[in-house]
Backbone as JSON, one array per atom type, in Angstrom:
{
  "sequence": "MSVSGMNKIADLLSANSYPGRGIIVGQSADGKNAMIAYFIMGRSENSRNRIFERYEGGMRTKAFDESKLVDPSLIIYNPYLSLDCADIVTNGDQTDTIFNYVKENGDDGFSFEKSLHTRAFEPDHPNYTPRISAMLYYGMPGNVFNYKLSILKSSNGNPEVCNRYFYSYSPMAGLGHFIHTYECDGNPIPSFYGEPEMVELPNTAKELADVVWNNLNADNKVSLFVRVVPLDGSAPEEIIINKNV",
  "N": [[-19.2, 9.79, -12.81], [-17.78, 12.97, -12.54], [-14.81, 14.31, -11.7], [-12.55, 16.82, -10.99], [-9.16, 16.45, -11.77], [-9.09, 13.71, -11.67], [-7.66, 10.53, -12.34], [-6.88, 7.8, -14.58], [-6.16, 4.54, -13.57], [-4.74, 2.82, -15.25], [-3.42, 4.6, -16.98], [-1.66, 6.0, -15.26], [0.0, 3.93, -14.3], [1.01, 2.61, -16.6], [2.59, 4.54, -17.69], [4.75, 4.74, -16.04], [7.63, 3.23, -15.26], [8.66, 2.42, -12.85], [7.09, 2.75, -10.15], [7.53, 1.58, -7.73], [6.52, 0.42, -4.68], [3.02, 0.28, -4.11], [-0.1, 1.66, -2.96], [-3.56, 1.52, -3.29], [-6.64, 2.86, -2.4], [-10.13, 3.06, -1.82], [-13.54, 3.62, -2.9], [-15.83, 1.49, -4.57], [-17.18, 1.85, -7.92], [-19.95, 1.51, -7.96], [-20.59, 2.11, -5.39], [-20.84, 0.15, -3.47], [-18.76, -1.19, -2.24], [-15.74, -1.2, -0.26], [-12.42, -0.75, -1.41], [-9.2, -2.15, -1.88], [-5.89, -2.13, -3.02], [-2.65, -3.45, -3.22], [0.63, -3.36, -4.35], [3.87, -4.74, -5.18], [7.13, -4.07, -6.48], [10.3, -4.75, -8.09], [13.8, -4.24, -8.6], [16.22, -5.48, -8.11], [17.62, -8.83, -7.81], [17.1, -9.87, -5.29], [14.88, -8.39, -4.42], [13.02, -9.1, -6.33], [12.64, -11.73, -5.83], [10.22, -12.74, -4.52], [7.0, -13.56, -3.07], [3.49, -13.08, -2.42], [1.71, -14.2, 0.42], [-1.16, -15.39, 1.89], [-2.47, -15.57, 5.21], [-4.17, -16.53, 8.24], [-5.69, -13.72, 9.44], [-3.95, -11.98, 8.21], [-1.52, -10.97, 5.65], [1.52, -11.86, 4.11], [4.85, -11.11, 2.88], [7.06, -13.33, 1.22], [10.01, -15.21, 0.61], [10.45, -16.45, -2.63], [12.32, -18.28, -3.6], [14.05, -19.62, -1.2], [16.78, -20.12, -1.0], [18.0, -18.09, -2.37], [17.61, -15.81, -0.95], [18.87, -12.85, 0.33], [19.05, -10.43, 2.02], [16.68, -10.04, 4.35], [15.6, -7.86, 5.68], [14.2, -5.5, 4.82], [12.42, -6.44, 2.98], [10.86, -8.59, 3.71], [7.89, -8.87, 5.31], [4.72, -8.0, 6.88], [2.39, -6.99, 4.75], [-0.35, -6.63, 5.03], [-2.71, -6.49, 7.65], [-5.45, -7.43, 9.73], [-7.82, -5.82, 11.82], [-10.41, -5.64, 14.34], [-13.09, -4.37, 12.68], [-11.41, -2.88, 11.0], [-8.88, -2.43, 8.46], [-5.42, -2.73, 7.75], [-2.85, -1.61, 5.69], [0.38, -1.6, 4.45], [3.73, -0.73, 3.28], [5.75, -1.97, 4.67], [7.32, -3.06, 7.78], [5.93, -1.41, 9.44], [3.27, -1.96, 9.41], [2.85, -3.77, 11.47], [3.52, -2.07, 13.58], [1.4, -0.18, 13.61], [-0.78, -1.91, 14.0], [-0.13, -3.13, 16.51], [-0.06, -0.88, 18.16], [-2.73, -0.01, 18.15], [-3.98, -2.28, 19.23], [-2.89, -2.28, 21.8], [-3.45, 0.25, 22.86], [-5.99, 0.98, 22.12], [-8.28, 2.72, 19.91], [-8.41, 6.03, 19.39], [-9.2, 7.56, 17.34], [-7.01, 8.78, 16.32], [-4.97, 7.0, 16.33], [-3.65, 5.82, 14.2], [-2.08, 7.95, 13.18], [-0.55, 8.58, 15.5], [0.86, 6.2, 16.0], [2.5, 6.06, 13.72], [4.12, 8.2, 14.08], [6.17, 7.22, 15.51], [7.84, 6.07, 13.73], [10.03, 6.13, 10.82], [11.3, 6.88, 7.5], [12.62, 4.26, 5.32], [15.88, 2.87, 6.0], [17.57, 2.77, 3.69], [20.06, 3.72, 2.2], [21.11, 5.0, -0.98], [18.47, 5.71, -1.36], [16.49, 6.0, 0.59], [13.83, 4.96, 1.03], [10.41, 5.84, 1.08], [7.99, 5.24, 3.69], [4.87, 4.01, 3.16], [1.43, 3.98, 4.05], [-1.85, 2.72, 4.9], [-5.11, 2.88, 6.36], [-8.25, 1.49, 6.88], [-11.48, 2.11, 8.06], [-14.32, 0.47, 9.23], [-17.89, -0.33, 9.62], [-19.52, 1.83, 10.32], [-22.42, 3.93, 10.9], [-25.03, 3.47, 8.52], [-23.71, 1.86, 6.7], [-21.17, 2.93, 6.1], [-17.77, 3.81, 5.46], [-14.46, 5.02, 6.28], [-11.19, 6.26, 5.36], [-7.6, 6.43, 5.75], [-4.46, 7.72, 4.66], [-0.87, 7.65, 4.56], [2.45, 8.99, 4.28], [5.82, 8.64, 5.0], [8.77, 10.3, 4.71], [12.12, 11.19, 3.63], [13.59, 14.48, 3.76], [13.89, 15.74, 0.83], [15.88, 13.83, 0.27], [17.55, 14.08, 2.43], [18.86, 12.42, 5.07], [18.71, 13.12, 7.7], [16.34, 14.26, 8.3], [12.95, 13.58, 8.78], [9.93, 13.77, 7.2], [6.5, 13.72, 7.84], [3.45, 12.87, 6.48], [-0.08, 13.04, 6.44], [-3.29, 11.91, 5.44], [-6.76, 12.15, 5.36], [-9.8, 10.66, 4.44], [-13.19, 10.84, 3.32], [-15.32, 8.51, 1.76], [-16.09, 8.4, -1.79], [-18.22, 7.28, -4.31], [-16.66, 5.38, -6.8], [-14.24, 6.66, -6.62], [-10.81, 6.62, -5.85], [-7.72, 6.7, -3.95], [-4.31, 6.94, -4.64], [-1.12, 6.07, -3.68], [2.4, 5.91, -3.89], [5.75, 4.59, -3.54], [7.88, 5.66, -5.05], [8.56, 8.34, -7.34], [9.35, 7.86, -9.93], [11.53, 5.81, -11.95], [15.1, 5.75, -11.27], [18.38, 6.81, -10.12], [19.87, 7.95, -7.39], [16.57, 6.66, -6.5], [13.86, 8.77, -7.02], [11.74, 9.99, -4.45], [8.19, 9.62, -4.02], [6.11, 12.49, -4.42], [3.93, 15.17, -3.37], [0.28, 15.19, -3.04], [-1.68, 12.15, -2.48], [-2.66, 10.48, -5.48], [-5.68, 10.96, -7.28], [-7.82, 8.44, -8.42], [-9.82, 6.58, -10.79], [-12.1, 4.06, -9.84], [-13.15, 0.66, -10.37], [-15.88, -1.77, -10.19], [-15.47, -4.39, -9.23], [-13.34, -6.9, -7.62], [-11.83, -8.4, -9.45], [-11.77, -6.73, -11.71], [-10.3, -4.58, -10.68], [-7.9, -5.85, -9.98], [-7.06, -6.73, -12.52], [-6.66, -4.31, -13.98], [-4.62, -3.08, -12.55], [-2.49, -5.05, -12.43], [-2.05, -5.65, -15.16], [-1.02, -3.31, -16.14], [1.26, -2.66, -14.78], [4.82, -2.41, -15.01], [6.25, -4.94, -16.93], [8.74, -6.17, -16.49], [9.48, -5.38, -13.93], [7.39, -5.79, -12.09], [6.15, -7.65, -9.26], [4.34, -8.75, -7.21], [0.81, -8.72, -6.38], [-1.87, -7.68, -4.32], [-5.28, -7.71, -3.78], [-8.13, -6.55, -2.14], [-11.52, -6.56, -1.55], [-14.17, -5.19, 0.13], [-17.42, -5.72, 0.91], [-19.88, -3.36, 1.77], [-22.24, -4.07, 2.91], [-21.81, -5.97, 4.74], [-21.35, -8.55, 3.91], [-19.24, -11.33, 2.82], [-15.78, -10.54, 2.31], [-13.87, -10.25, -0.77], [-10.89, -11.54, -2.12], [-7.87, -11.26, -4.01], [-4.81, -12.61, -5.02], [-1.93, -12.13, -6.88], [0.96, -13.49, -8.08], [4.05, -13.01, -9.66], [6.09, -14.83, -9.6], [5.61, -18.16, -9.77]],
  "CA": [[-18.82, 10.87, -11.92], [-16.74, 13.84, -13.07], [-14.06, 14.95, -10.63], [-11.35, 17.46, -11.49], [-7.93, 15.83, -11.33], [-9.21, 12.25, -11.64], [-6.79, 9.81, -13.26], [-7.12, 6.39, -14.83], [-5.07, 3.72, -13.04], [-3.95, 2.3, -16.37], [-2.56, 5.67, -17.5], [-0.59, 6.29, -14.31], [0.93, 2.81, -14.19], [1.67, 2.3, -17.87], [3.54, 5.62, -17.98], [5.77, 4.78, -15.01], [8.26, 1.91, -15.22], [9.02, 2.0, -11.5], [6.5, 3.43, -8.99], [7.99, 0.89, -6.52], [5.41, -0.23, -4.0], [1.9, 1.2, -4.21], [-1.37, 1.4, -2.29], [-4.77, 2.17, -3.81], [-7.75, 2.66, -1.48], [-11.28, 3.9, -2.15], [-14.88, 3.03, -2.96], [-16.18, 1.01, -5.91], [-18.0, 2.76, -8.73], [-21.36, 1.37, -7.59], [-20.74, 2.53, -4.0], [-21.17, -0.98, -2.6], [-17.59, -1.85, -1.67], [-14.43, -0.6, -0.04], [-11.47, -1.43, -2.29], [-7.78, -2.02, -1.53], [-4.89, -2.82, -3.84], [-1.26, -3.21, -2.83], [1.56, -4.08, -5.22], [5.3, -4.55, -5.0], [7.97, -4.22, -7.67], [11.68, -4.95, -7.71], [14.83, -4.14, -9.63], [17.28, -6.43, -7.79], [17.21, -10.22, -7.7], [16.56, -10.08, -3.95], [13.54, -7.8, -4.37], [12.13, -9.83, -7.24], [12.5, -13.1, -5.34], [9.19, -12.69, -3.47], [5.59, -13.81, -3.35], [2.53, -12.78, -1.35], [1.09, -15.4, 0.99], [-2.22, -15.08, 2.84], [-2.63, -16.41, 6.39], [-5.28, -16.08, 9.08], [-5.47, -12.42, 10.06], [-3.03, -11.09, 7.5], [-0.85, -11.39, 4.44], [2.95, -11.59, 4.28], [5.77, -11.39, 1.79], [7.85, -14.54, 1.48], [10.96, -15.5, -0.46], [10.03, -17.51, -3.54], [13.4, -19.25, -3.51], [14.73, -19.31, 0.06], [18.23, -20.21, -1.17], [18.49, -16.86, -2.98], [17.32, -14.69, -0.07], [20.11, -12.24, 0.81], [18.78, -9.56, 3.17], [15.22, -9.98, 4.5], [15.21, -6.81, 6.63], [13.24, -4.54, 4.28], [11.56, -7.03, 1.94], [9.97, -9.6, 4.29], [7.06, -8.17, 6.29], [3.28, -8.18, 6.72], [1.77, -5.83, 4.12], [-1.76, -6.48, 5.42], [-3.2, -7.08, 8.89], [-6.83, -7.04, 10.0], [-8.29, -5.53, 13.16], [-11.86, -5.56, 14.4], [-13.64, -3.21, 11.97], [-10.4, -2.08, 10.32], [-7.83, -3.07, 7.69], [-4.18, -1.98, 7.7], [-2.02, -1.99, 4.56], [1.57, -0.76, 4.35], [4.84, -1.28, 2.49], [6.85, -2.42, 5.51], [6.94, -3.59, 9.09], [5.06, -0.47, 10.18], [1.96, -2.6, 9.56], [2.84, -4.29, 12.83], [3.54, -0.92, 14.49], [0.03, 0.34, 13.7], [-1.61, -2.97, 14.58], [0.18, -3.29, 17.94], [-0.44, 0.34, 18.88], [-4.19, -0.02, 18.34], [-4.31, -3.37, 20.16], [-2.44, -1.95, 23.15], [-3.94, 1.54, 23.33], [-7.3, 1.31, 21.6], [-8.25, 3.69, 18.81], [-9.09, 7.28, 19.74], [-9.38, 8.3, 16.11], [-5.72, 9.25, 15.84], [-3.96, 5.97, 16.59], [-2.88, 5.67, 12.96], [-1.08, 9.0, 13.16], [0.34, 8.47, 16.66], [1.77, 5.06, 15.83], [3.48, 6.33, 12.67], [5.09, 9.19, 14.55], [7.3, 6.49, 16.09], [8.58, 5.46, 12.63], [10.6, 7.01, 9.81], [11.53, 6.23, 6.2], [13.52, 3.11, 5.39], [17.29, 3.28, 6.04], [18.24, 2.16, 2.54], [20.87, 4.7, 1.47], [20.8, 6.44, -0.99], [17.08, 5.95, -1.77], [15.65, 6.35, 1.75], [12.48, 4.66, 0.55], [9.33, 6.26, 1.98], [7.03, 4.27, 4.23], [3.49, 4.37, 2.83], [0.51, 3.22, 4.9], [-3.28, 3.02, 4.81], [-5.98, 2.22, 7.33], [-9.66, 1.64, 6.54], [-12.36, 1.94, 9.22], [-15.62, 0.0, 8.8], [-18.91, -0.5, 10.64], [-20.13, 3.08, 10.71], [-23.85, 3.97, 10.56], [-25.36, 3.6, 7.1], [-22.75, 1.11, 5.9], [-20.17, 3.88, 5.65], [-16.4, 3.62, 5.95], [-13.53, 6.06, 5.87], [-9.84, 5.73, 5.25], [-6.49, 7.35, 5.9], [-3.2, 7.38, 4.02], [0.29, 8.35, 5.11], [3.78, 8.76, 3.72], [6.94, 9.12, 5.81], [9.88, 10.36, 3.76], [13.21, 12.11, 3.93], [13.43, 15.81, 3.2], [14.71, 15.85, -0.39], [17.02, 12.94, 0.36], [18.33, 14.34, 3.64], [18.52, 11.37, 6.03], [18.59, 13.68, 9.05], [15.01, 14.84, 8.46], [11.8, 12.78, 8.34], [8.66, 14.49, 7.09], [5.37, 12.79, 7.94], [2.24, 13.44, 5.87], [-1.27, 12.24, 6.72], [-4.46, 12.29, 4.64], [-7.98, 11.49, 5.84], [-10.79, 10.76, 3.37], [-14.52, 10.25, 3.3], [-15.38, 7.86, 0.44], [-17.0, 8.78, -2.85], [-18.35, 6.16, -5.25], [-15.83, 5.43, -7.98], [-13.04, 7.45, -6.37], [-9.78, 6.05, -5.0], [-6.49, 7.47, -3.8], [-3.17, 6.1, -4.98], [0.17, 6.58, -3.23], [3.45, 4.94, -4.17], [7.0, 4.97, -2.89], [8.78, 6.41, -5.92], [7.95, 9.14, -8.4], [9.7, 7.19, -11.17], [12.82, 5.13, -11.83], [16.23, 6.65, -11.19], [19.48, 6.37, -9.25], [18.9, 7.28, -6.52], [15.19, 6.7, -6.97], [13.19, 9.91, -6.39], [10.56, 9.67, -3.65], [6.88, 10.18, -4.37], [5.85, 13.79, -3.81], [2.58, 15.67, -3.58], [-0.81, 14.44, -2.41], [-2.08, 10.93, -3.18], [-3.32, 10.73, -6.76], [-7.06, 10.49, -7.39], [-7.98, 7.48, -9.51], [-11.12, 5.95, -10.99], [-12.17, 2.67, -9.39], [-14.23, -0.15, -10.96], [-16.84, -2.36, -9.24], [-15.14, -5.71, -8.72], [-11.95, -7.23, -7.32], [-11.16, -8.84, -10.67], [-11.52, -5.56, -12.55], [-9.21, -3.81, -10.09], [-6.67, -6.63, -10.13], [-6.66, -6.75, -13.93], [-6.15, -3.02, -14.45], [-3.33, -2.82, -11.91], [-1.47, -6.01, -12.83], [-1.78, -5.58, -16.59], [-0.36, -2.05, -16.5], [2.57, -2.57, -14.13], [5.93, -2.79, -15.88], [6.35, -6.41, -16.97], [10.01, -6.63, -15.94], [9.67, -4.99, -12.53], [6.3, -6.16, -11.18], [6.44, -8.85, -8.49], [3.13, -9.32, -6.62], [-0.34, -7.84, -6.18], [-2.92, -8.1, -3.39], [-6.52, -6.92, -3.89], [-9.16, -6.91, -1.16], [-12.76, -5.79, -1.73], [-14.99, -5.41, 1.32], [-18.79, -5.25, 0.74], [-20.33, -2.55, 2.89], [-23.43, -4.65, 3.5], [-21.4, -6.96, 5.73], [-21.1, -9.88, 3.34], [-17.84, -11.76, 2.86], [-14.84, -9.87, 1.41], [-13.24, -11.03, -1.83], [-9.47, -11.23, -2.24], [-7.11, -11.82, -5.13], [-3.36, -12.47, -4.97], [-1.24, -12.5, -8.11], [2.41, -13.53, -7.93], [4.77, -13.28, -10.9], [6.78, -16.09, -9.35], [4.65, -19.24, -9.48]],
  "C": [[-17.68, 11.67, -12.54], [-16.08, 14.58, -11.91], [-12.79, 15.54, -11.23], [-10.11, 16.78, -10.92], [-7.98, 14.32, -11.25], [-8.32, 11.63, -12.72], [-7.29, 8.39, -13.48], [-5.9, 5.61, -14.32], [-4.16, 3.25, -14.17], [-2.99, 3.36, -16.89], [-1.39, 5.93, -16.57], [0.46, 5.18, -14.28], [1.69, 2.55, -15.48], [2.72, 3.33, -18.23], [4.72, 5.65, -17.02], [6.39, 3.38, -14.86], [8.59, 1.46, -13.81], [8.42, 2.9, -10.42], [6.89, 2.76, -7.68], [6.92, 0.04, -5.89], [4.25, 0.76, -3.96], [0.66, 0.71, -3.49], [-2.46, 2.2, -2.98], [-5.92, 1.83, -2.87], [-8.91, 3.57, -1.91], [-12.56, 3.09, -2.19], [-15.2, 2.64, -4.4], [-17.13, 1.96, -6.6], [-19.47, 2.7, -8.36], [-21.62, 1.75, -6.13], [-20.93, 1.4, -3.01], [-19.98, -1.55, -1.83], [-16.47, -0.87, -1.32], [-13.42, -1.42, -0.83], [-10.04, -1.12, -1.86], [-6.96, -2.76, -2.57], [-3.52, -2.45, -3.31], [-0.35, -4.02, -3.74], [3.0, -3.79, -4.83], [6.0, -4.77, -6.32], [9.4, -4.42, -7.18], [12.61, -4.8, -8.88], [15.95, -5.15, -9.39], [16.72, -7.85, -7.73], [16.57, -10.5, -6.35], [15.13, -9.56, -3.84], [12.54, -8.58, -5.22], [11.84, -11.24, -6.77], [11.47, -13.17, -4.2], [7.84, -13.12, -4.0], [4.77, -13.27, -2.18], [1.9, -14.09, -0.9], [0.08, -14.98, 2.06], [-2.17, -16.04, 4.01], [-3.73, -15.82, 7.25], [-4.92, -14.76, 9.76], [-4.55, -11.49, 9.31], [-2.49, -11.67, 6.22], [0.62, -10.98, 4.56], [3.67, -11.72, 2.94], [6.64, -12.58, 2.2], [8.81, -14.73, 0.31], [10.43, -16.63, -1.32], [11.05, -18.64, -3.54], [14.23, -18.89, -2.28], [16.25, -19.32, -0.09], [18.84, -18.93, -1.76], [18.23, -15.63, -2.12], [18.61, -14.15, 0.52], [19.88, -11.45, 2.09], [17.28, -9.41, 3.33], [14.71, -8.72, 5.2], [14.14, -5.86, 6.1], [12.3, -5.14, 3.24], [10.62, -8.1, 2.48], [9.21, -8.95, 5.45], [5.6, -8.54, 6.06], [2.7, -6.94, 6.03], [0.34, -5.57, 4.58], [-2.02, -7.19, 6.73], [-4.61, -6.57, 9.13], [-7.05, -6.83, 11.49], [-9.8, -5.64, 13.17], [-12.3, -4.26, 13.74], [-12.58, -2.33, 11.32], [-9.43, -2.97, 9.55], [-6.62, -2.15, 7.66], [-3.36, -2.51, 6.53], [-0.83, -1.05, 4.5], [2.64, -1.45, 3.51], [6.0, -1.75, 3.36], [6.37, -2.91, 6.87], [6.2, -2.59, 9.97], [3.62, -0.97, 10.22], [1.81, -3.11, 10.99], [2.83, -3.17, 13.87], [2.13, -0.38, 14.7], [-0.87, -0.66, 14.42], [-1.38, -3.07, 16.09], [-0.22, -2.06, 18.75], [-1.94, 0.35, 19.16], [-4.59, -1.11, 19.33], [-3.97, -3.0, 21.6], [-3.11, -0.7, 23.72], [-5.38, 1.84, 22.95], [-7.16, 2.35, 20.5], [-9.08, 4.91, 19.2], [-9.36, 8.14, 18.51], [-8.08, 8.81, 15.52], [-4.6, 8.24, 16.09], [-3.07, 5.73, 15.38], [-1.73, 6.69, 12.94], [-0.07, 8.86, 14.3], [1.34, 7.34, 16.48], [2.86, 5.36, 14.8], [4.44, 7.45, 13.03], [6.26, 8.52, 15.27], [8.2, 5.89, 15.0], [9.11, 6.54, 11.68], [10.73, 6.23, 8.51], [12.51, 5.08, 6.36], [14.98, 3.55, 5.3], [18.12, 2.71, 4.89], [18.96, 3.23, 1.7], [21.18, 4.18, 0.07], [19.33, 6.76, -1.28], [16.21, 6.47, -0.63], [14.17, 6.19, 1.4], [11.42, 5.11, 1.54], [8.55, 5.06, 2.52], [5.63, 4.81, 3.9], [2.54, 3.44, 3.57], [-0.92, 3.65, 4.65], [-4.01, 2.27, 5.91], [-7.42, 2.53, 6.95], [-10.49, 1.29, 7.77], [-13.76, 1.59, 8.73], [-16.64, 0.08, 9.94], [-19.55, 0.77, 11.12], [-21.6, 3.08, 10.29], [-24.07, 4.19, 9.07], [-24.39, 2.9, 6.18], [-21.68, 2.02, 5.28], [-18.81, 3.47, 6.18], [-15.61, 4.88, 5.65], [-12.12, 5.5, 5.86], [-8.8, 6.84, 5.35], [-5.29, 6.81, 5.14], [-2.08, 8.18, 4.66], [1.52, 8.05, 4.28], [4.8, 9.4, 4.65], [8.16, 9.14, 4.91], [10.93, 11.36, 4.19], [12.91, 13.47, 3.3], [14.39, 15.98, 2.03], [15.99, 15.03, -0.3], [17.92, 13.17, 1.55], [17.96, 13.32, 4.71], [18.38, 11.85, 7.46], [17.18, 14.18, 9.34], [13.95, 13.88, 7.94], [10.56, 13.65, 8.34], [7.53, 13.47, 7.04], [4.11, 13.48, 7.45], [1.08, 12.48, 6.08], [-2.47, 12.81, 5.96], [-5.66, 11.48, 5.11], [-9.1, 11.74, 4.84], [-12.14, 10.18, 3.76], [-14.73, 9.69, 1.89], [-16.38, 8.53, -0.5], [-17.03, 7.63, -3.85], [-17.48, 6.38, -6.48], [-14.51, 6.15, -7.82], [-12.08, 6.71, -5.45], [-8.61, 6.99, -4.89], [-5.3, 6.52, -3.88], [-1.89, 6.78, -4.51], [1.22, 5.5, -3.46], [4.78, 5.48, -3.66], [7.85, 5.89, -3.74], [8.02, 7.18, -6.99], [8.17, 8.48, -9.75], [11.01, 6.46, -10.94], [13.94, 6.16, -11.77], [17.31, 6.07, -10.29], [20.18, 7.6, -8.65], [17.47, 7.47, -7.02], [14.46, 7.85, -6.28], [11.91, 9.5, -5.67], [9.31, 10.29, -4.26], [6.74, 11.55, -3.72], [4.45, 14.27, -4.19], [1.55, 14.83, -2.85], [-1.06, 13.13, -3.16], [-2.89, 11.25, -4.43], [-4.74, 10.18, -6.76], [-7.2, 9.59, -8.61], [-9.42, 6.96, -9.58], [-11.06, 4.5, -10.54], [-13.33, 1.96, -10.07], [-15.16, -0.69, -9.87], [-16.31, -3.61, -8.55], [-13.65, -5.89, -8.44], [-11.2, -7.62, -8.59], [-10.84, -7.66, -11.58], [-10.35, -4.74, -12.01], [-7.89, -4.54, -10.25], [-6.17, -6.6, -11.57], [-6.04, -5.43, -14.36], [-4.81, -2.69, -13.81], [-2.26, -3.74, -12.48], [-1.08, -5.86, -14.3], [-1.05, -4.31, -17.02], [0.92, -1.78, -15.71], [3.65, -3.03, -15.1], [6.21, -4.28, -15.79], [7.64, -6.92, -16.36], [10.09, -6.44, -14.43], [8.57, -5.43, -11.57], [6.59, -7.5, -10.52], [5.16, -9.5, -7.97], [2.07, -8.26, -6.43], [-1.33, -8.49, -5.23], [-4.1, -7.16, -3.55], [-7.52, -7.46, -2.88], [-10.35, -5.97, -1.36], [-13.72, -6.18, -0.62], [-16.4, -4.86, 1.08], [-19.27, -4.49, 1.98], [-21.61, -3.05, 3.52], [-23.1, -5.75, 4.5], [-21.16, -8.35, 5.19], [-19.59, -10.12, 3.21], [-16.97, -10.98, 1.87], [-14.34, -10.83, 0.33], [-11.79, -10.58, -1.96], [-8.86, -11.93, -3.44], [-5.62, -11.57, -4.85], [-2.79, -12.95, -6.29], [0.26, -12.42, -7.83], [3.05, -13.82, -9.28], [5.54, -14.58, -10.79], [5.78, -17.16, -8.96], [5.3, -20.59, -9.73]]
}
């Protein structure tokens, strides 16, 4: 498939030492699967002291060495939660915000957006890290799914202003969208800007996990979660890679 503006995941990641936390969502090259990847990175000892841990209904971050945990407020959360016919992936506790809003109010097609209008970027001066989120909807006629992405960020570092951006996509075989918290490393770290980046997607969970993990900066990468959902209703496949083992 030839799409103007398409990027290779390996190129984007290998050229950026610190994209921060990132979400990739889209459809496999063969059109058979929905694909999700979520990774975390860290520069401080506290941020690097984490692992991903799967549990029934979701996936959480957890301190690798509990004795070294300093401030859990922005680093311990549920990056992934599952709903009936939907998956939610985010870089913070807004995963729970989206999940609880849908459970309490149902989904009218805009619950993702409505729930995130109650949230803002992270209060971590001076970075004001954006909140990035994704929601995938399954079970549509013809084994079709769609997905949404969002980023909540300060206005050029102004903590008085939160700008909220939402993107809704119909899938295309081999096409994914990649959004991450930071444009690159820095001090303060510049927030991601522009629309989610279009990326080429492979066919399998292992291929996706390999290309993401192998191209993240070796010093800063911490954990990776990959979930591939077959559109024919068969069992999903998941991979978790933790640098701390």
